[in-house]
Amino acid sequence: MKTLTNFPYNHVLVVGLAKSGTAASHLLLDSEIKVRINDLKADKESEDVKSLIEKGAEVITGGHPLEALEGIELIVKNPGIPYENPLIDEAVKREIPVVTEVELAGRLHDGPLIAITGSNGKTTTTTLIHEIIKADDHPVSVAGNIGKVACEVARSTSDKEAMVVEMSSFQLLGTETFKPDVAVLLNLYEAHLDYHGTLEAYHNAKAKIIENQTSEDTFVYNADDKKIMSYLPGAKSKQVPFTLHQQGSGAWADNEWIYYNEEAIMKKSEIVLVGEQNLQNILAALAVVKTIGISNEAIHQVLTTFAGVKHRLEYVQEKNGRFFYNDSKATNILATSYALRSFQQPIILLAGGLDRGNSFEGLAPYLSNVKAMIVFGETADLLKETGTSAGIKDIIKVETMDKAVTEAYHLSNQNDVVLLSPACASWDQYRTFEERGNMFTEAVHKLK
């Protein structure tokens, strides 16, 4: 497995283990770099921590003492740890660089690097790009926020292998030299303000994906997003648009076909994925793969068979004429609005979750086809208020996912869609959006 060479730091503090911190620690130790680990709750008797100690890591648990910064030249932090953490805050004051593990991946990977970010659609777009490249028999790996630690994947990639990386704003904020050969910015919306503090700070973190690009690199961008368009004058890379509303350049669509520049690629009716959001994701993926020379045959093969990733407008099953969809990954209003626009049938919407202080007024224009709502979690009352203002009469507040699915089923008729699209993060009731989506799916399968 590959290790870091010509790495400019000799003593690194890894803050927060989990998957990313553990992988980063192993990489640094195998690269003969001195490593100190600070994790609030790590168990020194666990096999994972023992293996790091055996390799020579110093491990500090139970708190974040400022003494942990002594002699440290670089911090690799878990993306979820806020910069307000006293240890990180002090490191910034001392001008110690703070990065996330994707910075190490960028330094390690030698082949083509494709990085995707945006407020919504990252996982679907990343998966589409990976699957299309693979279908064309090119070596390719997938990593990042999609669930596979990037620096761990990069250790085993070849110099001709493409790596497709899904990147969050948390990860991008912790980059120094990270430079993708192809950068994709899907859309920008209000999200993660509890972490970034302001909308501008959030957008600036996303924009870091093109910060180090040169004229030899490519920036694939959403030409329908005004904020993204404002970044174009400062981008040094070649610019390739994708758009739902314009024609002629980059990846685009009309009523019947999807195109790349003037070339008709395939009929929209042949595409398995449903919804406007997914069409946007498809066009972004199309712009990437055509830019790097992938065949139309591979594009056609994937788009006529790929039905989506779990928890992203995932079709669960039909039950007595009702159609159940799991869109648990919809953790903000924009994602839920896309889901609602994906169906012509009446919808029973299941929504709610973590209260981040957001208003749901922006969801109201998309509720015209919603016949009933089942609301839950910290935002249940706020969503109920929005639904009532939109004229929805049947709104039921529940405590569990089983109850939500049961109530939705009782309110539905044949040909209705029962849609879990929460518009909120899951952390008030569930550890992850995946857990929330799995509980929805299990509850659907239990219906009689």
C-alpha positions as semicolon CSV with decimal commas, in nm:
position;residue;x (nm);y (nm);z (nm)
1;M;0,000;0,000;0,000
2;K;0,116;0,352;-0,080
3;T;0,247;0,590;0,184
4;L;0,305;0,965;0,187
5;T;0,633;1,087;0,039
6;N;0,783;1,436;0,059
7;F;0,529;1,516;0,330
8;P;0,622;1,853;0,484
9;Y;0,511;1,774;0,840
10;N;0,690;1,554;1,095
11;H;0,454;1,558;1,395
12;V;0,077;1,539;1,339
13;L;-0,216;1,553;1,578
14;V;-0,523;1,354;1,471
15;V;-0,833;1,489;1,644
16;G;-1,127;1,249;1,643
17;L;-1,091;0,889;1,536
18;A;-1,399;0,724;1,385
19;K;-1,336;0,590;1,035
20;S;-1,157;0,892;0,889
21;G;-0,930;0,956;1,187
22;T;-0,835;0,590;1,216
23;A;-0,749;0,564;0,846
24;A;-0,550;0,890;0,857
25;S;-0,359;0,773;1,165
26;H;-0,260;0,443;1,001
27;L;-0,148;0,623;0,685
28;L;0,064;0,874;0,877
29;L;0,221;0,607;1,098
30;D;0,298;0,384;0,799
31;S;0,460;0,690;0,639
32;E;0,694;0,712;0,942
33;I;0,538;1,034;1,067
34;K;0,505;1,091;1,442
35;V;0,136;1,079;1,540
36;R;-0,052;1,196;1,848
37;I;-0,424;1,113;1,869
38;N;-0,683;1,301;2,070
39;D;-1,030;1,153;2,097
40;L;-1,279;1,237;2,369
41;K;-1,436;0,893;2,401
42;A;-1,186;0,649;2,248
43;D;-1,132;0,326;2,440
44;K;-0,761;0,252;2,472
45;E;-0,847;-0,115;2,519
46;S;-1,030;-0,145;2,187
47;E;-0,857;-0,338;1,912
48;D;-0,858;-0,036;1,677
49;V;-0,685;0,190;1,928
50;K;-0,445;-0,084;2,040
51;S;-0,328;-0,134;1,682
52;L;-0,245;0,237;1,655
53;I;-0,060;0,237;1,987
54;E;0,139;-0,069;1,876
55;K;0,246;0,127;1,567
56;G;0,375;0,408;1,790
57;A;0,085;0,650;1,823
58;E;0,042;0,852;2,141
59;V;-0,324;0,851;2,243
60;I;-0,494;1,112;2,465
61;T;-0,855;1,049;2,570
62;G;-1,113;1,196;2,808
63;G;-1,078;1,560;2,701
64;H;-0,910;1,804;2,464
65;P;-0,617;1,943;2,667
66;L;-0,428;2,226;2,504
67;E;-0,107;2,042;2,597
68;A;-0,191;1,807;2,309
69;L;-0,071;2,084;2,072
70;E;0,286;2,077;2,205
71;G;0,528;2,015;1,919
72;I;0,248;1,968;1,665
73;E;0,300;2,093;1,307
74;L;-0,032;1,983;1,151
75;I;-0,377;1,878;1,270
76;V;-0,593;1,626;1,085
77;K;-0,940;1,658;1,234
78;N;-1,261;1,465;1,191
79;P;-1,478;1,672;0,953
80;G;-1,765;1,687;1,202
81;I;-1,561;1,852;1,478
82;P;-1,638;2,225;1,472
83;Y;-1,367;2,488;1,458
84;E;-1,511;2,629;1,782
85;N;-1,369;2,324;1,962
86;P;-1,120;2,476;2,212
87;L;-0,831;2,265;2,083
88;I;-0,897;2,351;1,718
89;D;-0,959;2,716;1,802
90;E;-0,625;2,737;1,982
91;A;-0,447;2,561;1,695
92;V;-0,582;2,820;1,450
93;K;-0,463;3,101;1,681
94;R;-0,118;2,941;1,685
95;E;-0,129;2,918;1,302
96;I;-0,107;2,538;1,305
97;P;-0,265;2,414;0,979
98;V;-0,590;2,221;1,027
99;V;-0,694;1,977;0,753
100;T;-0,927;1,682;0,699
101;E;-0,817;1,343;0,571
102;V;-0,912;1,426;0,209
103;E;-0,607;1,654;0,205
104;L;-0,394;1,343;0,261
105;A;-0,583;1,158;-0,011
106;G;-0,512;1,435;-0,259
107;R;-0,141;1,421;-0,179
108;L;-0,138;1,041;-0,213
109;H;-0,345;0,970;-0,524
110;D;-0,154;0,980;-0,854
111;G;-0,429;0,912;-1,109
112;P;-0,716;1,128;-1,234
113;L;-0,910;1,284;-0,946
114;I;-1,277;1,376;-0,985
115;A;-1,438;1,560;-0,691
116;I;-1,808;1,633;-0,650
117;T;-1,977;1,871;-0,408
118;G;-2,301;2,065;-0,372
119;S;-2,590;2,101;-0,132
120;N;-2,789;1,817;-0,288
121;G;-2,733;1,526;-0,525
122;K;-2,370;1,452;-0,437
123;T;-2,406;1,081;-0,371
124;T;-2,621;1,007;-0,676
125;T;-2,390;1,205;-0,906
126;T;-2,077;1,048;-0,758
127;T;-2,224;0,701;-0,799
128;L;-2,335;0,770;-1,157
129;I;-1,988;0,892;-1,258
130;H;-1,823;0,591;-1,095
131;E;-2,062;0,344;-1,257
132;I;-2,031;0,497;-1,606
133;I;-1,650;0,501;-1,596
134;K;-1,652;0,140;-1,471
135;A;-1,893;0,038;-1,748
136;D;-1,639;0,168;-2,001
137;D;-1,377;-0,072;-1,855
138;H;-1,157;0,199;-1,707
139;P;-0,998;0,147;-1,362
140;V;-1,191;0,358;-1,110
141;S;-1,252;0,383;-0,735
142;V;-1,510;0,576;-0,536
143;A;-1,448;0,742;-0,200
144;G;-1,518;1,033;0,033
145;N;-1,844;1,139;0,195
146;I;-2,013;0,849;0,018
147;G;-1,888;0,624;0,298
148;K;-1,535;0,516;0,201
149;V;-1,247;0,706;0,359
150;A;-1,063;0,880;0,074
151;C;-0,709;0,849;0,212
152;E;-0,764;0,478;0,273
153;V;-0,892;0,419;-0,082
154;A;-0,608;0,628;-0,230
155;R;-0,349;0,398;-0,071
156;S;-0,434;0,120;-0,315
157;T;-0,512;0,313;-0,636
158;S;-0,285;0,286;-0,941
159;D;-0,138;0,582;-1,126
160;K;-0,389;0,530;-1,411
161;E;-0,692;0,473;-1,188
162;A;-0,952;0,744;-1,156
163;M;-1,079;0,823;-0,807
164;V;-1,427;0,975;-0,779
165;V;-1,468;1,156;-0,447
166;E;-1,787;1,291;-0,290
167;M;-1,696;1,592;-0,076
168;S;-1,886;1,777;0,194
169;S;-1,831;2,139;0,291
170;F;-1,684;2,011;0,620
171;Q;-1,418;1,816;0,430
172;L;-1,345;2,093;0,180
173;L;-1,295;2,351;0,451
174;G;-1,001;2,141;0,571
175;T;-0,801;2,140;0,247
176;E;-0,470;2,311;0,163
177;T;-0,332;2,171;-0,163
178;F;-0,625;1,949;-0,271
179;K;-0,669;1,985;-0,647
180;P;-0,910;1,772;-0,850
181;D;-0,854;1,724;-1,221
182;V;-1,231;1,758;-1,259
183;A;-1,430;1,953;-0,999
184;V;-1,811;1,941;-0,994
185;L;-2,029;2,197;-0,815
186;L;-2,391;2,081;-0,834
187;N;-2,589;2,352;-0,653
188;L;-2,573;2,584;-0,355
189;Y;-2,844;2,619;-0,098
190;E;-2,878;2,720;0,266
191;A;-2,740;2,434;0,475
192;H;-2,513;2,355;0,771
193;L;-2,533;2,709;0,908
194;D;-2,498;2,563;1,257
195;Y;-2,147;2,453;1,154
196;H;-2,034;2,732;0,921
197;G;-2,207;3,021;1,094
198;T;-2,309;3,213;0,781
199;L;-2,435;3,132;0,434
200;E;-2,131;3,304;0,285
201;A;-1,893;3,086;0,488
202;Y;-2,077;2,774;0,374
203;H;-2,062;2,879;0,008
204;N;-1,694;2,970;0,040
205;A;-1,619;2,624;0,178
206;K;-1,787;2,465;-0,123
207;A;-1,596;2,693;-0,360
208;K;-1,265;2,559;-0,226
209;I;-1,313;2,267;-0,465
210;I;-1,179;2,490;-0,748
211;E;-0,934;2,698;-0,545
212;N;-0,618;2,515;-0,654
213;Q;-0,723;2,421;-1,007
214;T;-0,516;2,534;-1,306
215;S;-0,587;2,578;-1,676
216;E;-0,517;2,206;-1,724
217;D;-0,812;2,113;-1,500
218;T;-1,189;2,121;-1,558
219;F;-1,472;2,283;-1,364
220;V;-1,815;2,128;-1,427
221;Y;-2,075;2,371;-1,296
222;N;-2,451;2,427;-1,273
223;A;-2,532;2,706;-1,515
224;D;-2,878;2,743;-1,357
225;D;-2,737;2,844;-1,017
226;K;-2,665;3,218;-0,995
227;K;-2,429;3,185;-0,700
228;I;-2,220;2,923;-0,878
229;M;-2,212;3,143;-1,187
230;S;-2,054;3,418;-0,977
231;Y;-1,749;3,196;-0,923
232;L;-1,671;3,161;-1,294
233;P;-1,462;3,480;-1,337
234;G;-1,221;3,361;-1,066
235;A;-1,192;3,002;-1,189
236;K;-0,863;2,923;-1,366
237;S;-0,983;2,588;-1,500
238;K;-1,169;2,499;-1,819
239;Q;-1,542;2,551;-1,763
240;V;-1,808;2,300;-1,872
241;P;-2,172;2,376;-1,785
242;F;-2,471;2,154;-1,726
243;T;-2,821;2,298;-1,733
244;L;-3,190;2,211;-1,725
245;H;-3,300;2,542;-1,875
246;Q;-3,054;2,636;-2,150
247;Q;-2,947;2,469;-2,471
248;G;-2,642;2,418;-2,686
249;S;-2,339;2,406;-2,455
250;G;-2,216;2,139;-2,215
251;A;-2,472;1,889;-2,088
252;W;-2,837;1,983;-2,136
253;A;-3,181;1,843;-2,212
254;D;-3,493;1,923;-2,407
255;N;-3,830;1,753;-2,378
256;E;-3,710;1,431;-2,541
257;W;-3,329;1,396;-2,531
258;I;-3,020;1,463;-2,324
259;Y;-2,726;1,619;-2,509
260;Y;-2,359;1,696;-2,477
261;N;-2,297;2,012;-2,678
262;E;-2,478;1,939;-3,005
263;E;-2,459;1,560;-2,974
264;A;-2,782;1,378;-2,882
265;I;-2,682;1,111;-2,628
266;M;-3,005;0,926;-2,549
267;K;-3,380;0,968;-2,504
268;K;-3,501;1,082;-2,162
269;S;-3,772;0,816;-2,176
270;E;-3,500;0,548;-2,155
271;I;-3,362;0,682;-1,826
272;V;-3,467;0,484;-1,518
273;L;-3,412;0,755;-1,254
274;V;-3,712;0,980;-1,191
275;G;-3,736;1,348;-1,099
276;E;-3,588;1,684;-1,190
277;Q;-3,315;1,658;-0,925
278;N;-3,199;1,330;-1,073
279;L;-3,201;1,475;-1,425
280;Q;-2,973;1,751;-1,296
281;N;-2,747;1,486;-1,142
282;I;-2,745;1,292;-1,468
283;L;-2,646;1,599;-1,669
284;A;-2,364;1,676;-1,425
285;A;-2,237;1,319;-1,457
286;L;-2,272;1,337;-1,835
287;A;-2,061;1,653;-1,848
288;V;-1,788;1,482;-1,646
289;V;-1,770;1,155;-1,837
290;K;-1,785;1,317;-2,181
291;T;-1,507;1,555;-2,074
292;I;-1,280;1,259;-1,993
293;G;-1,369;1,063;-2,307
294;I;-1,610;0,793;-2,187
295;S;-1,817;0,620;-2,457
296;N;-2,186;0,681;-2,520
297;E;-2,240;0,305;-2,493
298;A;-2,128;0,309;-2,129
299;I;-2,351;0,611;-2,056
300;H;-2,651;0,439;-2,213
301;Q;-2,584;0,114;-2,030
302;V;-2,582;0,279;-1,689
303;L;-2,867;0,526;-1,737
304;T;-3,104;0,254;-1,864
305;T;-3,037;0,031;-1,561
306;F;-2,934;0,250;-1,265
307;A;-3,236;0,296;-1,036
308;G;-3,070;0,518;-0,776
309;V;-2,884;0,483;-0,448
310;K;-3,035;0,391;-0,115
311;H;-3,225;0,663;0,069
312;R;-3,229;0,897;-0,235
313;L;-3,578;0,876;-0,387
314;E;-3,537;0,500;-0,351
315;Y;-3,839;0,299;-0,462
316;V;-3,928;0,062;-0,178
317;Q;-4,234;-0,128;-0,300
318;E;-4,596;-0,114;-0,409
319;K;-4,850;-0,217;-0,146
320;N;-5,216;-0,251;-0,244
321;G;-5,175;0,013;-0,512
322;R;-4,975;0,255;-0,294
323;F;-4,618;0,337;-0,397
324;F;-4,360;0,386;-0,120
325;Y;-4,041;0,590;-0,168
326;N;-3,751;0,635;0,074
327;D;-3,586;0,977;0,041
328;S;-3,433;0,988;0,390
329;K;-3,124;1,164;0,252
330;A;-3,342;1,472;0,191
331;T;-3,209;1,668;0,489
332;N;-3,308;2,017;0,371
333;I;-3,598;2,194;0,204
334;L;-3,442;2,197;-0,143
335;A;-3,398;1,819;-0,149
336;T;-3,757;1,766;-0,036
337;S;-3,889;2,014;-0,291
338;Y;-3,714;1,818;-0,568
339;A;-3,869;1,496;-0,440
340;L;-4,217;1,647;-0,431
341;R;-4,179;1,769;-0,789
342;S;-4,088;1,418;-0,903
343;F;-4,444;1,282;-0,882
344;Q;-4,773;1,360;-1,051
345;Q;-4,979;1,142;-0,815
346;P;-5,118;1,261;-0,480
347;I;-4,854;1,238;-0,205
348;I;-4,863;1,154;0,163
349;L;-4,548;1,324;0,292
350;L;-4,353;1,200;0,595
351;A;-4,128;1,478;0,723
352;G;-3,947;1,609;1,029
353;G;-3,626;1,582;1,227
354;L;-3,355;1,795;1,382
355;D;-3,446;2,159;1,445
356;R;-3,167;2,380;1,308
357;G;-3,368;2,697;1,348
358;N;-3,483;2,703;0,986
359;S;-3,824;2,814;0,869
360;F;-4,018;2,578;0,640
361;E;-4,198;2,854;0,451
362;G;-3,986;2,773;0,146
363;L;-4,146;2,430;0,131
364;A;-4,501;2,563;0,103
365;P;-4,504;2,623;-0,277
366;Y;-4,425;2,256;-0,335
367;L;-4,704;2,113;-0,119
368;S;-4,985;2,158;-0,373
369;N;-4,986;1,787;-0,458
370;V;-4,959;1,675;-0,093
371;K;-5,292;1,541;0,034
372;A;-5,169;1,460;0,386
373;M;-4,864;1,498;0,609
374;I;-4,719;1,282;0,883
375;V;-4,477;1,488;1,093
376;F;-4,228;1,385;1,360
377;G;-3,918;1,490;1,549
378;E;-3,816;1,832;1,680
379;T;-3,960;2,014;1,378
380;A;-4,302;1,843;1,382
381;D;-4,492;2,151;1,499
382;L;-4,315;2,382;1,252
383;L;-4,394;2,148;0,963
384;K;-4,752;2,113;1,079
385;E;-4,785;2,492;1,078
386;T;-4,644;2,511;0,724
387;G;-4,876;2,235;0,604
388;T;-5,179;2,397;0,760
389;S;-5,093;2,730;0,594
390;A;-5,073;2,545;0,262
391;G;-5,427;2,414;0,310
392;I;-5,347;2,054;0,398
393;K;-5,623;1,925;0,627
394;D;-5,486;1,586;0,730
395;I;-5,168;1,640;0,932
396;I;-5,080;1,387;1,200
397;K;-4,796;1,414;1,452
398;V;-4,633;1,085;1,553
399;E;-4,343;0,965;1,768
400;T;-4,217;0,660;1,578
401;M;-4,150;0,559;1,218
402;D;-4,377;0,254;1,249
403;K;-4,663;0,481;1,348
404;A;-4,578;0,726;1,067
405;V;-4,594;0,454;0,802
406;T;-4,914;0,305;0,944
407;E;-5,091;0,642;0,954
408;A;-4,971;0,727;0,602
409;Y;-5,102;0,397;0,471
410;H;-5,443;0,455;0,630
411;L;-5,466;0,802;0,475
412;S;-5,367;0,683;0,128
413;N;-5,566;0,553;-0,167
414;Q;-5,469;0,347;-0,468
415;N;-5,210;0,519;-0,694
416;D;-5,099;0,751;-0,413
417;V;-4,730;0,796;-0,330
418;V;-4,616;0,761;0,032
419;L;-4,293;0,960;0,046
420;L;-4,040;0,982;0,328
421;S;-3,859;1,307;0,251
422;P;-3,789;1,466;0,590
423;A;-3,640;1,808;0,493
424;C;-3,435;1,777;0,814
425;A;-3,131;1,600;0,949
426;S;-3,197;1,281;1,146
427;W;-2,990;1,334;1,459
428;D;-3,275;1,418;1,696
429;Q;-3,412;1,062;1,677
430;Y;-3,167;0,857;1,470
431;R;-2,790;0,822;1,449
432;T;-2,788;0,866;1,070
433;F;-3,023;0,929;0,780
434;E;-2,949;0,570;0,674
435;E;-3,089;0,438;1,002
436;R;-3,399;0,654;0,954
437;G;-3,447;0,528;0,599
438;N;-3,394;0,166;0,698
439;M;-3,660;0,197;0,970
440;F;-3,901;0,341;0,713
441;T;-3,831;0,054;0,473
442;E;-3,876;-0,204;0,750
443;A;-4,205;-0,045;0,853
444;V;-4,330;-0,055;0,492
445;H;-4,244;-0,423;0,461
446;K;-4,440;-0,496;0,779
447;L;-4,764;-0,351;0,640
448;K;-5,041;-0,603;0,577
